[in-house]
């Protein structure tokens, strides 16, 4: 089974992440940051990854440490669950439309972390959520998951739609990338022989 459980405790956050890459998108995500939970739910649902996340962070300061550290732990869980990446498709892409927003994600489970995140979110807040934390999350997820992750906004003027489209696009791209390729299910998808 391609599963992982990560627990991560620092002076700023206590985080537990459980995932199953071969799940059905069942989720229970509770970080204390409402909008962020809503986005993590999208990630699980549309990647068809079962995801249980519990985060207790220093929200009396702001949401930064909780969002960033959840990205770290989720990235670590993804890397662990993927193992040697034998048989996976490796690449994923998605153009996702949500009302006014269209976001494109292209990713490679390359073990070479790199983030391009051009969302140009028009407001600083969505409810109480600081929109600059979207990049912080994807940076942490990319770095610790070993993901080359490109996310670009093509259209959109509503911040909630843009960010939600981004999470859904990443989810759909991730769903493809972690899937087993039945034409080559026994091989590591690299001419180097390792990823
Ligand atoms: Mn929404």
Coordinates of C-alpha atoms in Angstrom, one line a residue, residues 36-121:
X36 CA -7.0 26.3 4.3
X37 CA -9.0 23.2 5.4
X38 CA -11.3 23.9 2.5
X39 CA -8.3 23.9 0.1
X40 CA -6.8 20.7 1.6
X41 CA -10.2 19.1 1.2
X42 CA -10.1 20.0 -2.5
X43 CA -6.6 18.6 -2.8
X44 CA -7.7 15.2 -1.4
X45 CA -11.0 15.0 -3.2
X46 CA -9.7 15.8 -6.6
X47 CA -6.4 13.9 -6.3
X48 CA -8.3 10.9 -5.0
X49 CA -5.8 10.7 -2.2
X50 CA -7.2 9.8 1.2
X51 CA -6.0 12.5 3.6
X52 CA -6.2 13.0 7.3
X53 CA -4.5 16.1 8.6
X54 CA -4.5 17.5 12.2
X55 CA -2.5 20.6 12.9
X56 CA -2.3 22.6 16.1
X57 CA -0.3 25.7 15.5
X58 CA 0.4 29.1 17.0
X59 CA -2.6 30.7 15.4
X60 CA -2.5 33.5 18.0
X61 CA 0.5 34.9 16.0
X62 CA -1.0 34.3 12.5
X63 CA -1.6 31.3 10.2
X64 CA 1.9 31.3 8.6
X65 CA 3.6 28.6 10.6
X66 CA 0.6 26.3 10.5
X67 CA 0.1 26.6 6.7
X68 CA 3.8 26.3 5.9
X69 CA 4.5 23.4 8.3
X70 CA 1.4 21.5 7.0
X71 CA 3.0 21.9 3.5
X72 CA 6.2 20.4 4.8
X73 CA 4.6 17.5 6.4
X74 CA 2.3 16.8 3.5
X75 CA 5.3 16.9 1.1
X76 CA 7.2 14.5 3.3
X77 CA 4.2 12.2 3.4
X78 CA 3.9 12.2 -0.4
X79 CA 7.6 11.4 -0.8
X80 CA 7.4 8.6 1.7
X81 CA 4.3 7.1 0.2
X82 CA 5.7 7.2 -3.3
X83 CA 8.8 5.2 -2.3
X84 CA 11.1 4.5 -5.2
X85 CA 8.3 5.7 -7.6
X86 CA 8.3 2.5 -9.5
X87 CA 5.5 2.3 -12.1
X88 CA 4.1 5.9 -11.7
X89 CA 3.3 8.2 -14.5
X90 CA 5.5 10.8 -12.9
X91 CA 4.1 13.8 -14.9
X92 CA 0.8 15.5 -14.5
X93 CA -1.0 18.5 -15.9
X94 CA -4.3 20.2 -15.7
X95 CA -6.1 23.3 -17.0
X96 CA -8.8 23.9 -14.5
X97 CA -11.7 26.3 -14.9
X98 CA -13.8 27.6 -12.0
X99 CA -16.2 30.4 -12.8
X100 CA -14.0 33.4 -13.8
X101 CA -10.7 31.6 -12.9
X102 CA -8.6 29.4 -15.1
X103 CA -5.4 28.0 -13.6
X104 CA -2.9 25.7 -15.2
X105 CA -0.7 23.2 -13.3
X106 CA 2.1 21.2 -14.7
X107 CA 4.2 19.0 -12.3
X108 CA 6.9 16.4 -12.3
X109 CA 7.5 14.1 -9.3
X110 CA 11.2 14.6 -10.1
X111 CA 12.9 14.8 -6.7
X112 CA 14.1 18.2 -8.0
X113 CA 12.0 20.7 -6.1
X114 CA 11.2 23.9 -8.0
X115 CA 8.2 26.2 -7.7
X116 CA 6.8 28.5 -10.2
X117 CA 3.7 30.1 -8.7
X118 CA 2.1 32.9 -10.7
X119 CA -1.3 33.4 -9.3
X120 CA -1.4 37.2 -8.8
X121 CA -4.2 36.9 -6.3

